[in-house]
mmCIF file of C-alpha atoms in Angstrom:
data_model
loop_
_atom_site.group_PDB
_atom_site.id
_atom_site.type_symbol
_atom_site.label_atom_id
_atom_site.label_comp_id
_atom_site.label_asym_id
_atom_site.label_seq_id
_atom_site.Cartn_x
_atom_site.Cartn_y
_atom_site.Cartn_z
ATOM 1 C CA MET A 251 117.128 113.504 139.017
ATOM 2 C CA THR A 252 120.607 112.902 138.347
ATOM 3 C CA ALA A 253 123.145 115.633 137.314
ATOM 4 C CA HIS A 254 124.072 114.051 134.000
ATOM 5 C CA GLY A 255 122.438 111.894 131.368
ATOM 6 C CA ILE A 256 119.702 111.851 128.571
ATOM 7 C CA LEU A 257 116.959 114.497 128.952
ATOM 8 C CA PRO A 258 113.515 112.815 129.326
ATOM 9 C CA ASP A 259 110.504 114.132 127.626
ATOM 10 C CA HIS A 260 109.209 116.670 130.363
ATOM 11 C CA GLU A 261 112.661 118.305 130.191
ATOM 12 C CA LEU A 262 112.336 118.212 126.191
ATOM 13 C CA GLU A 263 109.255 120.006 126.412
ATOM 14 C CA SER A 264 110.956 122.770 128.542
ATOM 15 C CA LEU A 265 113.625 123.104 125.665
ATOM 16 C CA PHE A 266 110.950 124.733 123.549
ATOM 17 C CA ARG A 267 109.420 127.034 126.216
ATOM 18 C CA ASP A 268 113.174 128.225 127.099
ATOM 19 C CA GLY A 269 114.144 128.674 123.517
ATOM 20 C CA ILE A 270 116.888 126.039 123.572
ATOM 21 C CA VAL A 271 114.974 124.444 120.941
ATOM 22 C CA SER A 272 113.064 126.747 118.353
ATOM 23 C CA ALA A 273 111.112 125.911 115.436
ATOM 24 C CA GLU A 274 108.775 127.782 112.699
ATOM 25 C CA ARG A 275 106.111 125.823 114.151
ATOM 26 C CA PRO A 276 104.841 124.729 117.488
ATOM 27 C CA PRO A 277 105.655 120.944 118.538
ATOM 28 C CA ALA A 278 103.468 118.519 116.702
ATOM 29 C CA GLU A 279 101.548 115.667 118.246
ATOM 30 C CA GLY A 280 103.745 112.892 118.940
ATOM 31 C CA GLN A 281 107.069 114.907 118.109
ATOM 32 C CA ILE A 282 108.372 114.628 121.666
ATOM 33 C CA GLN A 283 109.393 110.971 122.583
ATOM 34 C CA PRO A 284 110.473 109.672 125.763
ATOM 35 C CA ALA A 285 114.164 110.482 125.411
ATOM 36 C CA SER A 286 114.097 112.282 122.102
ATOM 37 C CA ILE A 287 112.469 115.006 119.750
ATOM 38 C CA ASP A 288 111.686 113.994 116.073
ATOM 39 C CA LEU A 289 113.263 116.522 113.671
ATOM 40 C CA ARG A 290 110.873 117.946 110.743
ATOM 41 C CA LEU A 291 111.634 118.561 107.129
ATOM 42 C CA GLY A 292 111.614 121.927 105.799
ATOM 43 C CA SER A 293 109.805 123.460 102.740
ATOM 44 C CA LYS A 294 112.691 122.683 100.445
ATOM 45 C CA ALA A 295 115.448 120.311 99.555
ATOM 46 C CA TYR A 296 118.668 121.091 97.612
ATOM 47 C CA ARG A 297 119.600 118.217 95.171
ATOM 48 C CA LEU A 298 123.477 117.947 95.885
ATOM 49 C CA ARG A 299 126.384 116.881 93.509
ATOM 50 C CA ALA A 300 127.881 115.284 96.743
ATOM 51 C CA SER A 301 127.645 114.938 100.215
ATOM 52 C CA PHE A 302 129.946 117.463 102.433
ATOM 53 C CA LEU A 303 130.841 118.822 106.030
ATOM 54 C CA PRO A 304 130.933 122.685 106.296
ATOM 55 C CA GLY A 305 134.118 122.459 108.637
ATOM 56 C CA SER A 306 134.958 124.446 111.646
ATOM 57 C CA ALA A 307 134.916 127.625 110.042
ATOM 58 C CA ARG A 308 132.108 127.846 107.813
ATOM 59 C CA SER A 309 128.276 127.622 107.712
ATOM 60 C CA VAL A 310 126.405 125.092 105.644
ATOM 61 C CA THR A 311 124.856 128.010 103.480
ATOM 62 C CA ALA A 312 128.344 129.238 102.700
ATOM 63 C CA ARG A 313 128.992 125.729 101.049
ATOM 64 C CA LEU A 314 125.755 125.966 98.864
ATOM 65 C CA ASP A 315 127.112 127.352 95.966
ATOM 66 C CA ALA A 316 126.201 126.525 92.258
ATOM 67 C CA ASP A 317 128.886 124.133 91.812
ATOM 68 C CA LEU A 318 127.296 122.100 94.695
ATOM 69 C CA VAL A 319 123.637 122.647 94.323
ATOM 70 C CA MET A 320 121.952 121.017 91.146
ATOM 71 C CA HIS A 321 118.768 121.983 91.689
ATOM 72 C CA THR A 322 116.181 123.064 94.432
ATOM 73 C CA VAL A 323 112.935 120.897 95.192
ATOM 74 C CA ASP A 324 109.629 122.087 96.592
ATOM 75 C CA LEU A 325 108.530 120.124 99.247
ATOM 76 C CA THR A 326 105.431 121.860 100.346
ATOM 77 C CA ALA A 327 102.955 119.823 98.430
ATOM 78 C CA GLY A 328 105.357 116.746 98.258
ATOM 79 C CA ALA A 329 108.230 115.807 96.133
ATOM 80 C CA VAL A 330 109.881 112.614 94.793
ATOM 81 C CA LEU A 331 113.353 111.951 96.392
ATOM 82 C CA GLU A 332 115.093 109.665 94.071
ATOM 83 C CA THR A 333 117.674 106.643 94.852
ATOM 84 C CA GLY A 334 121.113 107.407 94.339
ATOM 85 C CA CYS A 335 120.599 111.009 94.922
ATOM 86 C CA VAL A 336 121.757 113.287 97.630
ATOM 87 C CA TYR A 337 119.682 115.797 99.188
ATOM 88 C CA LEU A 338 119.918 118.766 101.825
ATOM 89 C CA VAL A 339 116.795 119.642 103.605
ATOM 90 C CA PRO A 340 116.901 122.529 106.101
ATOM 91 C CA LEU A 341 115.182 121.503 109.200
ATOM 92 C CA GLN A 342 112.315 123.347 111.023
ATOM 93 C CA GLU A 343 114.112 123.125 114.252
ATOM 94 C CA SER A 344 117.351 125.067 115.263
ATOM 95 C CA LEU A 345 119.119 124.869 118.597
ATOM 96 C CA ASN A 346 120.568 127.415 121.298
ATOM 97 C CA LEU A 347 122.542 124.973 123.437
ATOM 98 C CA PRO A 348 123.749 126.143 126.593
ATOM 99 C CA VAL A 349 127.325 125.211 128.030
ATOM 100 C CA GLY A 350 126.909 121.547 129.537
ATOM 101 C CA LEU A 351 124.028 120.511 127.122
ATOM 102 C CA SER A 352 124.961 118.763 123.950
ATOM 103 C CA ALA A 353 122.585 116.950 121.161
ATOM 104 C CA ALA A 354 123.275 113.684 118.960
ATOM 105 C CA MET A 355 120.970 112.777 116.284
ATOM 106 C CA ASN A 356 119.895 109.424 114.689
ATOM 107 C CA PRO A 357 117.606 108.206 111.789
ATOM 108 C CA LYS A 358 114.031 107.083 113.189
ATOM 109 C CA SER A 359 113.398 103.400 113.073
ATOM 110 C CA SER A 360 111.006 103.790 110.138
ATOM 111 C CA THR A 361 113.543 105.730 108.190
ATOM 112 C CA GLY A 362 116.505 103.097 108.615
ATOM 113 C CA ARG A 363 114.215 100.200 107.819
ATOM 114 C CA ILE A 364 113.323 101.620 104.348
ATOM 115 C CA ASP A 365 117.294 102.053 103.561
ATOM 116 C CA VAL A 366 117.057 105.855 103.389
ATOM 117 C CA PHE A 367 120.546 107.142 104.713
ATOM 118 C CA THR A 368 120.067 110.364 106.744
ATOM 119 C CA ARG A 369 122.279 112.139 108.804
ATOM 120 C CA VAL A 370 122.249 115.766 110.543
ATOM 121 C CA ILE A 371 124.666 118.563 109.719
ATOM 122 C CA THR A 372 125.330 121.857 111.509
ATOM 123 C CA ASP A 373 127.057 124.904 111.015
ATOM 124 C CA ASN A 374 130.788 124.880 111.342
ATOM 125 C CA GLY A 375 130.440 121.022 111.774
ATOM 126 C CA VAL A 376 133.294 118.560 111.335
ATOM 127 C CA ALA A 377 131.326 115.270 112.351
ATOM 128 C CA PHE A 378 127.783 114.380 111.209
ATOM 129 C CA ASP A 379 124.878 113.750 113.792
ATOM 130 C CA GLN A 380 126.534 115.929 116.588
ATOM 131 C CA ALA A 381 125.837 119.383 118.140
ATOM 132 C CA PRO A 382 128.559 120.300 120.637
ATOM 133 C CA ASP A 383 127.419 122.278 124.015
ATOM 134 C CA GLY A 384 127.206 126.012 123.065
ATOM 135 C CA TYR A 385 126.083 125.104 119.472
ATOM 136 C CA ARG A 386 123.479 128.153 118.252
ATOM 137 C CA GLY A 387 122.252 127.803 114.755
ATOM 138 C CA PRO A 388 120.035 125.559 112.267
ATOM 139 C CA LEU A 389 119.935 122.206 111.688
ATOM 140 C CA TYR A 390 120.001 120.396 108.166
ATOM 141 C CA ALA A 391 119.259 116.689 107.063
ATOM 142 C CA GLU A 392 121.109 114.903 104.541
ATOM 143 C CA VAL A 393 118.919 112.500 102.834
ATOM 144 C CA SER A 394 119.950 109.776 100.355
ATOM 145 C CA PRO A 395 117.300 107.123 99.537
ATOM 146 C CA ARG A 396 119.408 103.862 98.901
ATOM 147 C CA THR A 397 116.819 101.363 97.758
ATOM 148 C CA PHE A 398 113.393 102.708 97.611
ATOM 149 C CA SER A 399 112.718 106.357 96.480
ATOM 150 C CA ILE A 400 110.578 108.358 98.672
ATOM 151 C CA LEU A 401 107.665 110.835 98.448
ATOM 152 C CA ALA A 402 108.305 113.324 101.029
ATOM 153 C CA ARG A 403 106.593 116.522 102.623
ATOM 154 C CA GLU A 404 107.306 119.554 104.538
ATOM 155 C CA GLY A 405 107.050 118.461 108.108
ATOM 156 C CA ASP A 406 107.842 114.730 107.552
ATOM 157 C CA ARG A 407 110.082 113.139 110.181
ATOM 158 C CA LEU A 408 113.149 111.355 109.339
ATOM 159 C CA SER A 409 115.446 112.187 112.024
ATOM 160 C CA GLN A 410 115.408 112.370 115.859
ATOM 161 C CA VAL A 411 117.613 114.258 118.480
ATOM 162 C CA ARG A 412 118.573 113.536 121.755
ATOM 163 C CA PHE A 413 120.109 115.831 124.708
ATOM 164 C CA ARG A 414 122.622 115.114 126.941
ATOM 165 C CA ARG A 415 123.823 116.999 130.109
ATOM 166 C CA GLY A 416 127.478 116.246 130.895
ATOM 167 C CA VAL A 417 129.624 113.776 128.894
ATOM 168 C CA HIS A 418 128.973 110.705 127.461
ATOM 169 C CA GLN A 419 129.006 108.181 130.216
ATOM 170 C CA PRO A 420 127.951 104.454 129.089
ATOM 171 C CA VAL A 421 127.029 102.526 131.952
ATOM 172 C CA ARG A 422 127.123 99.054 130.291
ATOM 173 C CA ASP A 423 126.619 97.317 126.947
ATOM 174 C CA LEU A 424 124.844 94.462 125.432
ATOM 175 C CA THR A 425 126.105 92.216 122.661
ATOM 176 C CA VAL A 426 123.241 90.992 120.362
ATOM 177 C CA SER A 427 123.434 88.235 118.074
ATOM 178 C CA VAL A 428 121.554 87.379 114.838
ATOM 179 C CA ASP A 429 118.488 84.856 114.645
ATOM 180 C CA LEU A 430 118.782 82.649 111.559
ATOM 181 C CA GLN A 431 116.377 79.824 112.906
ATOM 182 C CA GLY A 432 113.168 81.760 111.689
ATOM 183 C CA PHE A 433 110.083 83.513 112.811
ATOM 184 C CA ASP A 434 106.797 83.104 110.945
ATOM 185 C CA ASP A 435 106.857 79.905 108.430
ATOM 186 C CA GLY A 436 110.671 79.840 108.825
ATOM 187 C CA ILE A 437 111.331 83.241 107.580
ATOM 188 C CA VAL A 438 114.655 84.908 109.006
ATOM 189 C CA GLY A 439 114.549 88.005 107.184
ATOM 190 C CA TYR A 440 113.707 89.977 104.148
ATOM 191 C CA ARG A 441 115.734 91.376 101.231
ATOM 192 C CA ALA A 442 114.688 94.541 99.703
ATOM 193 C CA ARG A 443 113.541 94.215 96.099
ATOM 194 C CA ARG A 444 115.197 96.839 93.625
ATOM 195 C CA HIS A 445 113.460 98.916 91.187
ATOM 196 C CA SER A 446 110.421 98.690 93.115
ATOM 197 C CA GLY A 447 108.002 101.611 93.583
ATOM 198 C CA LEU A 448 108.330 104.647 95.878
ATOM 199 C CA VAL A 449 107.349 104.829 99.582
ATOM 200 C CA ASP A 450 104.909 107.442 100.361
ATOM 201 C CA LEU A 451 105.790 108.778 103.546
ATOM 202 C CA ALA A 452 102.250 109.640 104.531
ATOM 203 C CA ARG A 453 100.722 106.213 103.848
ATOM 204 C CA ILE A 454 101.580 104.207 106.762
ATOM 205 C CA GLY A 455 100.769 100.496 106.371
ATOM 206 C CA GLU A 456 99.476 100.826 102.830
ATOM 207 C CA HIS A 457 102.455 99.494 100.782
ATOM 208 C CA LYS A 458 101.991 95.956 99.842
ATOM 209 C CA ARG A 459 105.064 94.131 101.623
ATOM 210 C CA GLU A 460 105.477 91.670 98.561
ATOM 211 C CA ARG A 461 106.198 94.339 96.182
ATOM 212 C CA TYR A 462 109.062 95.587 98.043
ATOM 213 C CA TRP A 463 110.472 92.707 99.943
ATOM 214 C CA GLU A 464 111.873 89.191 99.267
ATOM 215 C CA PRO A 465 111.423 86.986 102.474
ATOM 216 C CA LEU A 466 114.295 84.684 103.217
ATOM 217 C CA ASN A 467 114.609 81.238 104.668
ATOM 218 C CA ALA A 468 118.120 79.821 106.043
ATOM 219 C CA PRO A 469 117.427 76.067 106.458
ATOM 220 C CA ASP A 470 121.187 75.521 107.375
ATOM 221 C CA GLY A 471 121.295 78.555 109.996
ATOM 222 C CA GLN A 472 123.347 80.479 107.284
ATOM 223 C CA LEU A 473 122.720 83.547 105.058
ATOM 224 C CA VAL A 474 124.785 85.003 102.459
ATOM 225 C CA LEU A 475 124.786 88.597 102.432
ATOM 226 C CA ASP A 476 125.027 89.930 98.654
ATOM 227 C CA PRO A 477 127.333 93.156 98.102
ATOM 228 C CA GLY A 478 125.445 96.225 97.890
ATOM 229 C CA GLU A 479 121.860 94.396 99.268
ATOM 230 C CA PHE A 480 119.822 95.441 101.859
ATOM 231 C CA TYR A 481 118.479 93.273 104.391
ATOM 232 C CA ILE A 482 116.159 93.240 107.424
ATOM 233 C CA LEU A 483 117.144 90.574 110.219
ATOM 234 C CA ALA A 484 116.163 90.398 113.838
ATOM 235 C CA SER A 485 118.196 89.788 117.014
ATOM 236 C CA GLN A 486 118.156 86.489 118.785
ATOM 237 C CA GLU A 487 118.082 88.256 122.199
ATOM 238 C CA ALA A 488 115.176 89.934 123.541
ATOM 239 C CA VAL A 489 115.882 93.348 124.414
ATOM 240 C CA SER A 490 114.629 95.698 127.424
ATOM 241 C CA ILE A 491 115.457 99.244 128.092
ATOM 242 C CA GLY A 492 114.835 100.409 131.935
ATOM 243 C CA LEU A 493 112.950 103.363 132.703
ATOM 244 C CA ASN A 494 116.120 105.014 134.079
ATOM 245 C CA GLU A 495 118.166 104.444 130.918
ATOM 246 C CA ALA A 496 118.420 104.834 127.432
ATOM 247 C CA ALA A 497 120.278 102.822 124.818
ATOM 248 C CA GLU A 498 122.002 103.144 121.250
ATOM 249 C CA MET A 499 123.000 100.309 118.758
ATOM 250 C CA ALA A 500 126.394 100.403 117.541
ATOM 251 C CA PRO A 501 128.413 97.853 115.282
ATOM 252 C CA ILE A 502 129.982 94.901 117.040
ATOM 253 C CA ALA A 503 133.293 94.964 115.003
ATOM 254 C CA THR A 504 133.686 97.633 112.557
ATOM 255 C CA GLU A 505 137.115 95.934 111.436
ATOM 256 C CA ILE A 506 135.076 93.097 109.826
ATOM 257 C CA GLY A 507 134.132 95.315 107.258
ATOM 258 C CA GLU A 508 131.838 93.096 105.195
ATOM 259 C CA PHE A 509 128.466 94.267 106.316
ATOM 260 C CA ARG A 510 126.971 97.433 107.867
ATOM 261 C CA ALA A 511 124.808 96.344 110.887
ATOM 262 C CA HIS A 512 122.631 99.283 111.629
ATOM 263 C CA TYR A 513 121.206 102.441 110.541
ATOM 264 C CA ALA A 514 118.829 103.531 113.216
ATOM 265 C CA GLY A 515 120.097 103.116 116.815
ATOM 266 C CA PHE A 516 118.041 104.767 119.384
ATOM 267 C CA PHE A 517 116.022 102.604 121.934
ATOM 268 C CA ASP A 518 113.720 104.774 124.226
ATOM 269 C CA PRO A 519 113.311 103.836 127.958
ATOM 270 C CA GLY A 520 110.458 101.273 128.159
ATOM 271 C CA PHE A 521 111.343 99.231 125.056
ATOM 272 C CA GLY A 522 110.878 95.786 125.514
ATOM 273 C CA VAL A 523 109.564 96.387 129.152
ATOM 274 C CA SER A 524 106.510 93.934 130.057
ATOM 275 C CA GLU A 525 104.842 96.616 132.302
ATOM 276 C CA THR A 526 104.485 98.650 128.708
ATOM 277 C CA GLY A 527 103.555 95.452 126.473
ATOM 278 C CA GLY A 528 107.245 95.092 125.357
ATOM 279 C CA SER A 529 107.809 91.371 126.588
ATOM 280 C CA GLY A 530 110.021 89.669 124.171
ATOM 281 C CA SER A 531 110.640 92.554 122.121
ATOM 282 C CA ARG A 532 113.742 91.970 119.767
ATOM 283 C CA ALA A 533 116.144 94.461 118.087
ATOM 284 C CA VAL A 534 115.450 94.857 114.456
ATOM 285 C CA LEU A 535 118.715 94.866 112.363
ATOM 286 C CA GLU A 536 119.350 96.981 109.032
ATOM 287 C CA VAL A 537 121.976 95.268 107.398
ATOM 288 C CA ARG A 538 123.838 96.011 103.993
ATOM 289 C CA GLY A 539 126.527 93.803 102.521
ATOM 290 C CA ARG A 540 129.522 95.341 101.417
ATOM 291 C CA ASP A 541 132.698 94.595 99.283
ATOM 292 C CA VAL A 542 132.205 90.669 98.978
ATOM 293 C CA PRO A 543 129.592 88.066 99.711
ATOM 294 C CA PHE A 544 129.818 87.147 103.340
ATOM 295 C CA ILE A 545 128.248 84.063 105.355
ATOM 296 C CA LEU A 546 126.294 85.190 108.282
ATOM 297 C CA GLU A 547 125.529 82.277 110.681
ATOM 298 C CA HIS A 548 122.784 81.868 113.439
ATOM 299 C CA GLY A 549 123.917 83.364 116.656
ATOM 300 C CA GLN A 550 126.782 85.271 115.360
ATOM 301 C CA PRO A 551 127.283 88.734 117.235
ATOM 302 C CA ILE A 552 126.391 91.588 114.937
ATOM 303 C CA ALA A 553 125.563 94.646 117.010
ATOM 304 C CA ARG A 554 125.689 95.958 120.677
ATOM 305 C CA LEU A 555 123.554 98.222 122.712
ATOM 306 C CA VAL A 556 125.259 100.774 124.510
ATOM 307 C CA TYR A 557 123.324 102.083 127.555
ATOM 308 C CA GLU A 558 123.523 105.323 129.382
ATOM 309 C CA PRO A 559 121.673 106.947 132.313
ATOM 310 C CA MET A 560 118.589 109.156 131.880
ATOM 311 C CA ARG A 561 118.620 112.311 133.797
ATOM 312 C CA ALA A 562 115.180 110.944 135.273
ATOM 313 C CA PRO A 563 112.511 108.352 133.859
ATOM 314 C CA PRO A 564 110.172 109.781 131.305
ATOM 315 C CA SER A 565 106.583 110.880 131.944
ATOM 316 C CA ARG A 566 105.433 108.391 129.439
ATOM 317 C CA ALA A 567 107.681 105.359 128.597
ATOM 318 C CA TYR A 568 108.203 103.743 125.275
ATOM 319 C CA GLY A 569 104.832 101.487 124.677
ATOM 320 C CA ALA A 570 102.832 103.721 126.913
ATOM 321 C CA VAL A 571 102.772 106.211 123.825
ATOM 322 C CA ALA A 572 101.802 105.378 120.315
ATOM 323 C CA SER A 573 104.772 102.782 119.650
ATOM 324 C CA ASN A 574 105.087 100.944 116.369
ATOM 325 C CA TYR A 575 107.596 98.727 117.558
ATOM 326 C CA GLN A 576 106.765 97.440 121.037
ATOM 327 C CA ALA A 577 106.785 93.646 121.256
ATOM 328 C CA GLN A 578 108.192 93.293 117.896
ATOM 329 C CA GLY A 579 109.922 90.146 116.291
ATOM 330 C CA LEU A 580 110.996 90.739 112.784
ATOM 331 C CA LYS A 581 109.146 93.493 111.835
ATOM 332 C CA LEU A 582 109.603 95.739 108.713
ATOM 333 C CA SER A 583 108.979 99.560 108.460
ATOM 334 C CA LYS A 584 105.464 100.963 109.656
ATOM 335 C CA PHE A 585 105.135 101.969 105.952
ATOM 336 C CA PHE A 586 104.451 98.155 104.943
ATOM 337 C CA SER A 587 101.470 96.091 105.255
ATOM 338 C CA ALA A 588 101.577 93.299 108.028
#
């Protein structure tokens, strides 16, 4: 075991026992992943007028005044979170981090692939999706559906958290490019249909794909990204994450400015590894066009995977547990029919 790096599943389990992670309920089945913990929604959501950060000297609750909160939504029996709206949901988990242990959050893959913009806020926070070492306090999820309204319930998991001992120490990175030559029947990607029905987060694989997504072809190896539209594409390269490493996807060049290339970025150890059934796994890319139409070409670099060490290999690698996206090609979120 190394002194620094990402905590594996068996160490994550000890965080609950040691009170470093506390929750209203015991961990649910499958909540602890090979290198992360899923975060569960609490019983209510605040409909906000706008997103915010509390700043270095204030708690989140100190900002939730009548000027910011429009109304409260009860999630215990399920409620619709609508597109174009910003919600703040207290999470069931809270943190009591010792010095030297920090946390980073990210949307789950299934969340990013339905175009739900999600990030985590802490008390005294000056940045999203970060809890510095020594942080003690609650966690809140900001949730903003962009294309599909969602039916969410208490206990649903939209975000995940990784824990790191020591400083962030990337060991290598891998640039990935977009595949526009096609997969099944020449399809190179999908564009989300606007004004579709809502996505019920409890109905895995039950939403008809054709009602929510338009398949795309690129016979000349080019695809025009329309401003404001949301796309699912895939990398040209097969990706693998060894058992002693974890990775996170980052944009290849933020200065391009004409599209955002990912929403959910954590890749667990074992992803794409042949021993756990992942041979040929691609990275699925969640892409949103921005200010002007932009031509994307086959093989164009679009994102990069940043690798960093695990403190130890996980007890169960990605693919050895229930994994929705092992050996994936161009794959939509688990909520849609194949």
